[in-house]
mmCIF file of N, CA and C in Angstrom:
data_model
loop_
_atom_site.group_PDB
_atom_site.id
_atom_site.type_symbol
_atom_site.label_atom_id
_atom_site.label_comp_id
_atom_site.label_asym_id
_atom_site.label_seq_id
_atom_site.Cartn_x
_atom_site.Cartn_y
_atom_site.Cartn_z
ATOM 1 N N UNK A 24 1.257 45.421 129.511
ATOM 2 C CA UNK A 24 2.198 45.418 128.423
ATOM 3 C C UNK A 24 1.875 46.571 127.475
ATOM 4 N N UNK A 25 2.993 46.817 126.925
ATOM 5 C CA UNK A 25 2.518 48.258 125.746
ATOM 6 C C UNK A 25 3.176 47.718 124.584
ATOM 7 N N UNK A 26 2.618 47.764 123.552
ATOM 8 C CA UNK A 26 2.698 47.528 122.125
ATOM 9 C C UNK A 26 3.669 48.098 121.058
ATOM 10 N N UNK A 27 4.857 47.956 121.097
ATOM 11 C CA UNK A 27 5.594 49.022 120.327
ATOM 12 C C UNK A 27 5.883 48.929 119.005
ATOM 13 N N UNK A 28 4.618 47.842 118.128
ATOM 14 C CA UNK A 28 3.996 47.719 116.676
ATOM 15 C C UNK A 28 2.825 48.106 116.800
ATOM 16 N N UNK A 29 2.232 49.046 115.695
ATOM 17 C CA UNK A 29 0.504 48.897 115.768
ATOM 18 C C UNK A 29 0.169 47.480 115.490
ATOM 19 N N UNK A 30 -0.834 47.116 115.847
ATOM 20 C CA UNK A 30 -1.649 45.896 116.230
ATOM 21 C C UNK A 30 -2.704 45.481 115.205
ATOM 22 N N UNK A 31 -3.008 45.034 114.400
ATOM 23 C CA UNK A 31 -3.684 44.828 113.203
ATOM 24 C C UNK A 31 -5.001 43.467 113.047
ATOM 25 N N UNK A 32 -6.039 43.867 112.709
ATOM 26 C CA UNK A 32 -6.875 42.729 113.489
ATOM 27 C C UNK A 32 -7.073 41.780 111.915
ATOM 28 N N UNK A 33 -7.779 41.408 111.849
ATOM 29 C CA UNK A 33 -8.084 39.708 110.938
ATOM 30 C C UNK A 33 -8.292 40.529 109.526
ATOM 31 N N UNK A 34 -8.811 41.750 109.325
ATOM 32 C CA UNK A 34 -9.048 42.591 107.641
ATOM 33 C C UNK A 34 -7.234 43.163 107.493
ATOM 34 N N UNK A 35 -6.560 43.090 108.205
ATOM 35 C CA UNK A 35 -5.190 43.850 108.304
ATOM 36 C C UNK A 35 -5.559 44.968 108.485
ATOM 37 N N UNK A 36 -6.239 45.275 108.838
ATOM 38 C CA UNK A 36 -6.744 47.011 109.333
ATOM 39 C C UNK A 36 -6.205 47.516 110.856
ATOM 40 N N UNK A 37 -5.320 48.398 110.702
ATOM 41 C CA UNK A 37 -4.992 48.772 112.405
ATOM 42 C C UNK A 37 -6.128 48.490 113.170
ATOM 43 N N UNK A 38 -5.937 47.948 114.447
ATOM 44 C CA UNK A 38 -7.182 48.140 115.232
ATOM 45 C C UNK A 38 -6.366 48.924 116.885
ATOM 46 N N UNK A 39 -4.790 48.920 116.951
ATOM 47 C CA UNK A 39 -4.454 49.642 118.397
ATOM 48 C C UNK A 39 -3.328 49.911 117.227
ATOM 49 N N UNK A 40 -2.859 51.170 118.039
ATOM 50 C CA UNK A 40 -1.687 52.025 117.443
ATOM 51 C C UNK A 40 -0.517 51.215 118.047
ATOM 52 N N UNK A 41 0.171 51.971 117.943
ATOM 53 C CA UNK A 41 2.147 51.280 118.827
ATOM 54 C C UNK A 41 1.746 52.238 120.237
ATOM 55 N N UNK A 42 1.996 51.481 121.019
ATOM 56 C CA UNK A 42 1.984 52.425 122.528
ATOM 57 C C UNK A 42 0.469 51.658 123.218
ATOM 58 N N UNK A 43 0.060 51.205 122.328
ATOM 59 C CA UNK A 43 -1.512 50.733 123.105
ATOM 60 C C UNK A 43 -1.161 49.778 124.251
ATOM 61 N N UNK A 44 -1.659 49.799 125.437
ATOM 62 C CA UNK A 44 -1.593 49.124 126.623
ATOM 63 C C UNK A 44 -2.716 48.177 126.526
ATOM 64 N N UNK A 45 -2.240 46.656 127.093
ATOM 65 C CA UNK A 45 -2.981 45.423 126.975
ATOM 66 C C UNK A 45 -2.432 44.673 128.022
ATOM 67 N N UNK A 46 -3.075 43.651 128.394
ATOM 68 C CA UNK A 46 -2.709 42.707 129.912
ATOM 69 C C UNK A 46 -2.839 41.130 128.861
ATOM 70 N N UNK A 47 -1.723 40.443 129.108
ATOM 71 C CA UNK A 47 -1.442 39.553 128.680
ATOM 72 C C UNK A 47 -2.317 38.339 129.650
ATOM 73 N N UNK A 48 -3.107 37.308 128.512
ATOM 74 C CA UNK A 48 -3.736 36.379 129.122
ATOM 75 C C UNK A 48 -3.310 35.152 128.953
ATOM 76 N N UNK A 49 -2.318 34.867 128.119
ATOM 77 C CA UNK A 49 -1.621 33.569 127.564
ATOM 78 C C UNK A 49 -0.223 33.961 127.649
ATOM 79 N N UNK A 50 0.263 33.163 128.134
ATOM 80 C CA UNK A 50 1.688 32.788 127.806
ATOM 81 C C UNK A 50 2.365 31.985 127.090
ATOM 82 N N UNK A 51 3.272 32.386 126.301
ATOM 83 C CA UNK A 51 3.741 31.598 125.178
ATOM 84 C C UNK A 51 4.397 30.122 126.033
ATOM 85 N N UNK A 52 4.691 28.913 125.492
ATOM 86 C CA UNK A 52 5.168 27.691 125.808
ATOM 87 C C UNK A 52 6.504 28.039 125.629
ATOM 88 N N UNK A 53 7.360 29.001 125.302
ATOM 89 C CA UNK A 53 8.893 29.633 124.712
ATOM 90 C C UNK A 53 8.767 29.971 123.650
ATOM 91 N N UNK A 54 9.999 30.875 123.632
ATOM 92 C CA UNK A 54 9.971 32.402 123.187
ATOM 93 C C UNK A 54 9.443 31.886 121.341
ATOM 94 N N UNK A 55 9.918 31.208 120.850
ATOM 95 C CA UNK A 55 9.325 30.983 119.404
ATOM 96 C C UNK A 55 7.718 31.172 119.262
ATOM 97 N N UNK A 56 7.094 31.285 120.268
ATOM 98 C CA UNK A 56 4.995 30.945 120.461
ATOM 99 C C UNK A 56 5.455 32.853 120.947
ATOM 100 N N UNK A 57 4.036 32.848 120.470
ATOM 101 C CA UNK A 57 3.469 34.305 121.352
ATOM 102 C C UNK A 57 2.408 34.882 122.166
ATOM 103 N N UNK A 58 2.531 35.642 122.675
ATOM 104 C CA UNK A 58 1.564 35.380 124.013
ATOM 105 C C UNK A 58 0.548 36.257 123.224
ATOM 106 N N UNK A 59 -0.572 36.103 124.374
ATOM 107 C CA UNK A 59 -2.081 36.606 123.700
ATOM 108 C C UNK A 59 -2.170 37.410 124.986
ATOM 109 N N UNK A 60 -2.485 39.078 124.323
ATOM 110 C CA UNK A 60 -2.819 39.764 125.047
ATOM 111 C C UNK A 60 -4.387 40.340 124.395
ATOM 112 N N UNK A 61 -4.767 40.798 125.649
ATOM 113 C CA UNK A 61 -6.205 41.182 125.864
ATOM 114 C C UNK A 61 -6.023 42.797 126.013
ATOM 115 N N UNK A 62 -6.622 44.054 125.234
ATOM 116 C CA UNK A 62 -6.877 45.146 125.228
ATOM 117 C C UNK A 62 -8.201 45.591 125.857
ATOM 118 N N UNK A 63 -8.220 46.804 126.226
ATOM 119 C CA UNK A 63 -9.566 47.337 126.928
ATOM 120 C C UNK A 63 -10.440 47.327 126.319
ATOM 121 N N UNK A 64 -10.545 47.309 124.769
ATOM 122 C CA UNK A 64 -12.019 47.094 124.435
ATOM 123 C C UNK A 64 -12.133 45.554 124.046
ATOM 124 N N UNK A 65 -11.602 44.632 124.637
ATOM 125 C CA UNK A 65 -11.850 43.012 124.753
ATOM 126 C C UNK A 65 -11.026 42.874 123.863
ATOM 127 N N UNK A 66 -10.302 43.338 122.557
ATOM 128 C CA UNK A 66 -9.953 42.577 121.352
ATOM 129 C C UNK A 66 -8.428 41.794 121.805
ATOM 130 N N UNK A 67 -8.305 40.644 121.446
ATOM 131 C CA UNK A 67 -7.638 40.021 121.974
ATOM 132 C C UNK A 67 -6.530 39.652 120.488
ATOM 133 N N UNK A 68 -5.306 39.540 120.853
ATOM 134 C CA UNK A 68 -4.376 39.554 119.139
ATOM 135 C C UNK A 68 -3.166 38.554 119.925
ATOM 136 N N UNK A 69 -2.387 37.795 119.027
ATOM 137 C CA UNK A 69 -0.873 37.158 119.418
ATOM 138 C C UNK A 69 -0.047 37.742 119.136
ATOM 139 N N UNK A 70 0.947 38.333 120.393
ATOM 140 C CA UNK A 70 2.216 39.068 119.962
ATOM 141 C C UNK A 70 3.114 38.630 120.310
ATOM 142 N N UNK A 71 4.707 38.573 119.560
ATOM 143 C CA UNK A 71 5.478 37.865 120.058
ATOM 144 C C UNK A 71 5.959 39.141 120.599
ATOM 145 N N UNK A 72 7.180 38.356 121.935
ATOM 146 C CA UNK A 72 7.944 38.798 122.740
ATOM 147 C C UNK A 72 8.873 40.493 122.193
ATOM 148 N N UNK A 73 9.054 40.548 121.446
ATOM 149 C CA UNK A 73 9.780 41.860 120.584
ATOM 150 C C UNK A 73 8.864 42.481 120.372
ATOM 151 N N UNK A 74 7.260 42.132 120.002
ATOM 152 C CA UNK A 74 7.090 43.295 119.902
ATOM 153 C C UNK A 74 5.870 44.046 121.125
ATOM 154 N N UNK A 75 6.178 43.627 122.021
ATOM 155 C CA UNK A 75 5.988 44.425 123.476
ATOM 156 C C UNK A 75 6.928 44.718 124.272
ATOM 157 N N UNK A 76 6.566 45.024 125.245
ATOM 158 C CA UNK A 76 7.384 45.817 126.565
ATOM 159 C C UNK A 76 6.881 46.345 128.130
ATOM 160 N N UNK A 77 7.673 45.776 128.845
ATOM 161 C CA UNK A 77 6.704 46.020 130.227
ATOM 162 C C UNK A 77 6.294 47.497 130.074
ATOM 163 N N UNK A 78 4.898 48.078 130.949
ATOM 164 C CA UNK A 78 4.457 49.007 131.007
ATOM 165 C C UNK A 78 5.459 49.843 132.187
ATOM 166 N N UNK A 79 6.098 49.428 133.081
ATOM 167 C CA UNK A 79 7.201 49.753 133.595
ATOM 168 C C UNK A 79 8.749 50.573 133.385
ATOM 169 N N UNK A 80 8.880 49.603 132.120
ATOM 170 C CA UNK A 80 9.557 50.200 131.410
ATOM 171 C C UNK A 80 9.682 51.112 130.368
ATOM 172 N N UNK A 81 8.325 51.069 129.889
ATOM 173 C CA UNK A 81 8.008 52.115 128.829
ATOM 174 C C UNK A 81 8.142 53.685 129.699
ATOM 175 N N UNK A 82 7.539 53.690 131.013
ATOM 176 C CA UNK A 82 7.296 54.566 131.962
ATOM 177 C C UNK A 82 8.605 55.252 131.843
ATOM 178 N N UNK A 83 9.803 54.533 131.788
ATOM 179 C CA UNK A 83 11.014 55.137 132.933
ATOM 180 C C UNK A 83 11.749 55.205 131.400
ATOM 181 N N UNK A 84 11.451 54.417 130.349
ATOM 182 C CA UNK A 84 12.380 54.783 129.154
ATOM 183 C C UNK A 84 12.093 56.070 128.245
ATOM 184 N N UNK A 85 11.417 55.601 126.845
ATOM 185 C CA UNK A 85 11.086 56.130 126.388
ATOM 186 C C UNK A 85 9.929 57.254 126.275
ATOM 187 N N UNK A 86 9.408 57.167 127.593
ATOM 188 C CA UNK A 86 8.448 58.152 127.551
ATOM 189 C C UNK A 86 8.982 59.073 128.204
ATOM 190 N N UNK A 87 9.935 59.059 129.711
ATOM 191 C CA UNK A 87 10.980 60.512 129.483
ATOM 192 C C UNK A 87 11.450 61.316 128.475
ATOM 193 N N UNK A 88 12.059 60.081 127.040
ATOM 194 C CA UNK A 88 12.071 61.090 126.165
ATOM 195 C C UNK A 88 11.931 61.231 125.043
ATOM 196 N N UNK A 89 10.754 62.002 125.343
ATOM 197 C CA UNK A 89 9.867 62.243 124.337
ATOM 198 C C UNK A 89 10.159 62.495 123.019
ATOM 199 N N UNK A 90 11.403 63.592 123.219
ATOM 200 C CA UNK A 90 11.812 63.996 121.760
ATOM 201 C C UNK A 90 12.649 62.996 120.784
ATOM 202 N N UNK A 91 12.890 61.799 121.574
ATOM 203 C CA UNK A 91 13.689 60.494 121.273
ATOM 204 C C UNK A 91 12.402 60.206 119.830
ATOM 205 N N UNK A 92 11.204 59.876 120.631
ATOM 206 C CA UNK A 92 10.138 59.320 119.964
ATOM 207 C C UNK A 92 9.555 60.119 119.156
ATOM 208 N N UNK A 93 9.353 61.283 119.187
ATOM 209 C CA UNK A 93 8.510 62.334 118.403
ATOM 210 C C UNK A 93 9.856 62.425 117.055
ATOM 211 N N UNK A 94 10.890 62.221 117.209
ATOM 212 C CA UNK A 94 12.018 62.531 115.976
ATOM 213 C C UNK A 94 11.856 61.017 115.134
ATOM 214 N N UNK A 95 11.548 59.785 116.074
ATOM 215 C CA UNK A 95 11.145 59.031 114.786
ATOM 216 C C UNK A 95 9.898 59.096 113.835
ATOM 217 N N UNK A 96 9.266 59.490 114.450
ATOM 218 C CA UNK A 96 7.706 59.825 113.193
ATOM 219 C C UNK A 96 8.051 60.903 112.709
ATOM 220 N N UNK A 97 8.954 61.614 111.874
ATOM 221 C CA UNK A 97 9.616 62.703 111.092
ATOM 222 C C UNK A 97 8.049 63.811 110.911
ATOM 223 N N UNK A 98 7.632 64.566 112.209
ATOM 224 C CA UNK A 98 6.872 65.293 111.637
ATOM 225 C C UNK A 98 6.562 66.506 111.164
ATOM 226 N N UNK A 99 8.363 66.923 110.696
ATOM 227 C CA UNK A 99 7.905 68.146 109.892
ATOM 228 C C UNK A 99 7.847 67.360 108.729
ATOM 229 N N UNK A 100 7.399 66.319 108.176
ATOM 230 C CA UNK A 100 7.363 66.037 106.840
ATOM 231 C C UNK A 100 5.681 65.866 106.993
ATOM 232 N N UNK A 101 4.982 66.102 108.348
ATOM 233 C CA UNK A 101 3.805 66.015 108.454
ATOM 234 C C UNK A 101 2.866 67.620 108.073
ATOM 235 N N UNK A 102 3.817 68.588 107.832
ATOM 236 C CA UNK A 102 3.293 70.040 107.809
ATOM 237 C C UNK A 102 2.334 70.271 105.974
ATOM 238 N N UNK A 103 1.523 70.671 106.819
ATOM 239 C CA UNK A 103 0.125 70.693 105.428
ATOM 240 C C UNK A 103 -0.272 71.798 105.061
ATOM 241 N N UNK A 104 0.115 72.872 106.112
ATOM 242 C CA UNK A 104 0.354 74.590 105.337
ATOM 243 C C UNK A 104 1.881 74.928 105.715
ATOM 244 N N UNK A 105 2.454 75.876 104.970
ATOM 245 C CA UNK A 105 3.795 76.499 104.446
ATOM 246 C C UNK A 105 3.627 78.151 104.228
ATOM 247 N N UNK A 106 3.998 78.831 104.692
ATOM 248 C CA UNK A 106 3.828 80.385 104.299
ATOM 249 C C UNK A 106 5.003 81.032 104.895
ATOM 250 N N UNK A 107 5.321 82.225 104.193
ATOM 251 C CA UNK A 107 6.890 83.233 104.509
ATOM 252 C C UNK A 107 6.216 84.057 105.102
ATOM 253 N N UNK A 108 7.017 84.603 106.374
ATOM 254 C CA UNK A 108 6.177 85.668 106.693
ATOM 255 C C UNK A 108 7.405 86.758 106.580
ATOM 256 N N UNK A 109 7.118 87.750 107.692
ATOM 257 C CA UNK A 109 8.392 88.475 108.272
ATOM 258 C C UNK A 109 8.646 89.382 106.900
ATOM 259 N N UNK A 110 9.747 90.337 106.652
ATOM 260 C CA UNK A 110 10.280 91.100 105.939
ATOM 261 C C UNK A 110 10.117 90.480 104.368
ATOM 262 N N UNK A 111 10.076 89.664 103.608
ATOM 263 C CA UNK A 111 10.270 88.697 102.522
ATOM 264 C C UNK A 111 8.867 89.006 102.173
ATOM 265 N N UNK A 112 7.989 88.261 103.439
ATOM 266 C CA UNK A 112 6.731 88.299 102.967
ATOM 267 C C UNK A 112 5.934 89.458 102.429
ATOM 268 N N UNK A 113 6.402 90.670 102.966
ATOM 269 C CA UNK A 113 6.401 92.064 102.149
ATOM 270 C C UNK A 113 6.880 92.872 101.298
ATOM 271 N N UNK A 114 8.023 91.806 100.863
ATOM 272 C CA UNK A 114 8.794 93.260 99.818
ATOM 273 C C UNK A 114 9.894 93.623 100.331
ATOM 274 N N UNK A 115 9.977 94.253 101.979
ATOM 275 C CA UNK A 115 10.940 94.842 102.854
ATOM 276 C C UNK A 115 12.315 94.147 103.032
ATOM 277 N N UNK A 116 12.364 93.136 102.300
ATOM 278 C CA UNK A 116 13.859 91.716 102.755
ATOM 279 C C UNK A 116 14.950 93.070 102.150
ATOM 280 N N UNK A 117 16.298 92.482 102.584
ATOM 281 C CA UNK A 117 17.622 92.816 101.871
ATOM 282 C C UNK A 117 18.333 91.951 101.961
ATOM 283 N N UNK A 118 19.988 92.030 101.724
ATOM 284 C CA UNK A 118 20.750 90.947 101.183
ATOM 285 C C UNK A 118 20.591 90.182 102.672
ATOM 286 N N UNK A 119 20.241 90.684 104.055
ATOM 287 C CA UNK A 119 20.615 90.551 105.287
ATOM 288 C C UNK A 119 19.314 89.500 105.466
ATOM 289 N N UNK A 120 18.563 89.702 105.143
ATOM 290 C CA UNK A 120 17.007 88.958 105.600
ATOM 291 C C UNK A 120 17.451 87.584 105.507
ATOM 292 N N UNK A 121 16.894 87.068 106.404
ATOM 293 C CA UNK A 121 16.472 85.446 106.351
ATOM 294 C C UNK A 121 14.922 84.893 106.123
ATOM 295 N N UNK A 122 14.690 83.959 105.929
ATOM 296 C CA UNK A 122 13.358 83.587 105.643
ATOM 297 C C UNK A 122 12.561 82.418 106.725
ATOM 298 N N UNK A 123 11.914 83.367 107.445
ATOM 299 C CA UNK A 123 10.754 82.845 108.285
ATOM 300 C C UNK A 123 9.590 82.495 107.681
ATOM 301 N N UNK A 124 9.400 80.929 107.929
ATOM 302 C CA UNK A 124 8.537 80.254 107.677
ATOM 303 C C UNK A 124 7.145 80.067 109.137
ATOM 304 N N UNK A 125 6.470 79.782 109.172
ATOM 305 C CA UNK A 125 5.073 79.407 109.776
ATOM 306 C C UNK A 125 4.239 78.419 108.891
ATOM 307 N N UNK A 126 3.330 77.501 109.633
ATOM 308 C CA UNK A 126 2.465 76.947 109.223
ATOM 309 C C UNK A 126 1.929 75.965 110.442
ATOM 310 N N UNK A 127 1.256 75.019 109.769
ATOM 311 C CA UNK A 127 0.584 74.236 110.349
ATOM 312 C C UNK A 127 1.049 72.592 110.689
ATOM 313 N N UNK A 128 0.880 71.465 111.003
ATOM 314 C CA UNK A 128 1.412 70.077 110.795
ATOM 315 C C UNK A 128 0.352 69.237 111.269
ATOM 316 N N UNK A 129 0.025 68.325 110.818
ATOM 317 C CA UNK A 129 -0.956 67.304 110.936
ATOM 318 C C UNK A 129 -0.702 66.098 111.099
ATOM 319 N N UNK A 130 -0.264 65.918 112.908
ATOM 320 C CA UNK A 130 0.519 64.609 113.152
ATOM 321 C C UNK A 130 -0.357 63.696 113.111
ATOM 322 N N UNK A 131 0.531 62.090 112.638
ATOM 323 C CA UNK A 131 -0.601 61.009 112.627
ATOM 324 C C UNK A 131 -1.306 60.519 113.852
ATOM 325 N N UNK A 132 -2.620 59.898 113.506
ATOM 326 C CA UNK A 132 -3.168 59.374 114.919
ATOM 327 C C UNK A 132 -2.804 58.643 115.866
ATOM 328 N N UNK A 133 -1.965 57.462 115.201
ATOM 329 C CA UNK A 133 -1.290 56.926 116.315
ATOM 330 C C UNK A 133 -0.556 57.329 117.309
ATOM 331 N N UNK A 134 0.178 58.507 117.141
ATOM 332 C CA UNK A 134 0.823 59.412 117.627
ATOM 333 C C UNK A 134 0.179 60.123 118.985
ATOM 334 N N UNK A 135 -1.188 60.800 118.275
ATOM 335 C CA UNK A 135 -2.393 60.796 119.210
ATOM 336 C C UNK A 135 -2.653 60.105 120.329
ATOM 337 N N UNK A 136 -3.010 59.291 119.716
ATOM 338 C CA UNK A 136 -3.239 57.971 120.397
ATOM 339 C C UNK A 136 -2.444 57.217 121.762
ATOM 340 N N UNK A 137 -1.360 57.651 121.813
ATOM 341 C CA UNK A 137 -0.291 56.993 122.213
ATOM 342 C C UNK A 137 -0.045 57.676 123.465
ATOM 343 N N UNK A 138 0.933 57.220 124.362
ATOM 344 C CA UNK A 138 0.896 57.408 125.509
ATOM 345 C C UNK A 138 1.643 59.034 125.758
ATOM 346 N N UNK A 139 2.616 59.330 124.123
ATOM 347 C CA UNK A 139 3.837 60.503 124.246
ATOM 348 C C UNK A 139 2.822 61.413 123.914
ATOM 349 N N UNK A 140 1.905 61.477 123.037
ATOM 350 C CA UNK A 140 0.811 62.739 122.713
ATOM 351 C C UNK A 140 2.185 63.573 121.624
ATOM 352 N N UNK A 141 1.399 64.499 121.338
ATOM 353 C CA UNK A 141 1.857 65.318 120.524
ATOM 354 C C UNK A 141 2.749 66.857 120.427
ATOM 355 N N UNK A 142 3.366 67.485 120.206
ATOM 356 C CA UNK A 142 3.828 68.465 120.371
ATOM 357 C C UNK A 142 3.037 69.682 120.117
ATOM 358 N N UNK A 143 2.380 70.393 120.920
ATOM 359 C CA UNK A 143 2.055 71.745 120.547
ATOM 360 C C UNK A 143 2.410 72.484 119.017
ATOM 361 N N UNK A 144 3.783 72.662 118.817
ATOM 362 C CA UNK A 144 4.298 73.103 118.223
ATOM 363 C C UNK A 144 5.549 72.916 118.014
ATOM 364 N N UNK A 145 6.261 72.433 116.249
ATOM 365 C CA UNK A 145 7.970 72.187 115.914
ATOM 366 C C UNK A 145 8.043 73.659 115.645
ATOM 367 N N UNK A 146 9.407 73.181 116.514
ATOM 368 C CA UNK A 146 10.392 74.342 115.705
ATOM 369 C C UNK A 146 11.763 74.294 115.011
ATOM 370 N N UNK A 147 11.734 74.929 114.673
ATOM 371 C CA UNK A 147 13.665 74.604 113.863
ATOM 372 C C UNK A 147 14.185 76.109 113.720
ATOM 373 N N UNK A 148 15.320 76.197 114.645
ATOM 374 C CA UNK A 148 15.689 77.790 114.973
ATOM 375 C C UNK A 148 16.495 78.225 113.758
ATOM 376 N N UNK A 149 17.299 76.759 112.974
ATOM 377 C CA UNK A 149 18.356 76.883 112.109
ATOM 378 C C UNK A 149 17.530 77.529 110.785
ATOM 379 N N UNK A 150 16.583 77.053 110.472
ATOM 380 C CA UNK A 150 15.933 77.271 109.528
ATOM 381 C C UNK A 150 14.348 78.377 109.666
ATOM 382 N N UNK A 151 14.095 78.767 110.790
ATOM 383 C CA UNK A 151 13.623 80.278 111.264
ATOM 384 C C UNK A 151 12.358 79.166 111.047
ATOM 385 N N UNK A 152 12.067 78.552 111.249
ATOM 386 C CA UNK A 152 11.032 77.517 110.997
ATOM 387 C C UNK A 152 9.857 77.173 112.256
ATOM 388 N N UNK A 153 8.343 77.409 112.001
ATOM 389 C CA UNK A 153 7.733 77.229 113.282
ATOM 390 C C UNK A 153 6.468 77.071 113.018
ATOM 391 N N UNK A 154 6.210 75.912 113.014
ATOM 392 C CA UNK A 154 4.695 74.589 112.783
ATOM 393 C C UNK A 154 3.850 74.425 113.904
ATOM 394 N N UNK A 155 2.622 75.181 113.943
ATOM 395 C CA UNK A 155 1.801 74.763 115.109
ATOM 396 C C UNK A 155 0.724 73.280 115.247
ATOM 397 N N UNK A 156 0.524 72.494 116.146
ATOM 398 C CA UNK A 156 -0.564 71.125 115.635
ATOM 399 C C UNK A 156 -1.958 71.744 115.189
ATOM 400 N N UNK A 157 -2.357 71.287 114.344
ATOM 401 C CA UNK A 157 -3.809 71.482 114.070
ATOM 402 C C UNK A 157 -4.411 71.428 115.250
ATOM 403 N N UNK A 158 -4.734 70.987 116.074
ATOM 404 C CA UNK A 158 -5.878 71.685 117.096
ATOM 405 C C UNK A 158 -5.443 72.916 117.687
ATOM 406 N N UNK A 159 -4.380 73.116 117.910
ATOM 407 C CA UNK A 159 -3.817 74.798 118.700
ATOM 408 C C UNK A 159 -4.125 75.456 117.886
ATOM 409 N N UNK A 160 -4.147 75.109 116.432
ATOM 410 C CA UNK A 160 -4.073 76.396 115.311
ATOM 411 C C UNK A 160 -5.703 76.766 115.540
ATOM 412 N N UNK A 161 -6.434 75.439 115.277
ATOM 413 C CA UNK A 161 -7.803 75.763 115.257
ATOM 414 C C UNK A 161 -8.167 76.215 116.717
ATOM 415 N N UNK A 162 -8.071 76.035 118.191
ATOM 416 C CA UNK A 162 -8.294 76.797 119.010
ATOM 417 C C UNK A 162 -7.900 78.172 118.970
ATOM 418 N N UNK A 163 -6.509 78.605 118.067
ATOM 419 C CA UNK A 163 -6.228 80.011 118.689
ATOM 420 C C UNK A 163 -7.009 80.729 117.835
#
């Protein structure tokens, strides 16, 4: 089964993101009860029926597409450097210039975590716009 709420243990502290894979050891008595699934590092939580999903189906749905899922965690609102580059950034602009942006974005962990992973790099052509993930930035 895959988790499509993060999973929260007895402090309310996340303990599995949304996407975490677990094998169900209880079955609910009907649908009002919730079944108890078991995760790889033993921790065991009650989830009801909504908020999982066969691992089957996660396969053939939403993880084809990707950009389905990566557009709900809005992560250019995740970008943590901002800079103009191009003609503007020197002086050289005229009435004709547009403004090219670059920077960085710092997607959340769960995101990480999760079975879709992360995007290299957003772009937005409309807005000359182009965000690399923090680890590419720091490898290149």
């Amino acid at each position: 089964m895959v988790t499509r709420k993060p999973v929260r243990g007895s402090t309310g502290r996340v303990v599995h993101p949304s996407g975490a894979v677990g094998v169900i050891v209880k079955s609910p008595r009907d649908r009002s009860h919730a079944y108890r699934v078991r995760f790889t590092d033993g921790f065991e939580a009650a989830l009801h029926h909504n908020n999982l999903m066969l691992l089957a189906e996660c396969k053939q749905g939403s993880i084809h597409d990707a950009d389905q899922v990566l557009a709900t965690h809005g992560l250019f609102d995740r970008v943590i450097f901002r800079c103009v580059i191009g003609s503007r950034a020197y002086g050289l602009d005229d009435e004709n210039s547009d403004t090219d942006r670059r920077g960085i974005y710092l997607p959340p962990a769960d995101l990480h975590w999760s079975l879709f992973g992360v995007p290299e790099q957003l772009e937005n052509d409309e807005t000359q716009e182009a965000y690399w993930e923090l680890q590419k930035f720091i490898i290149l």
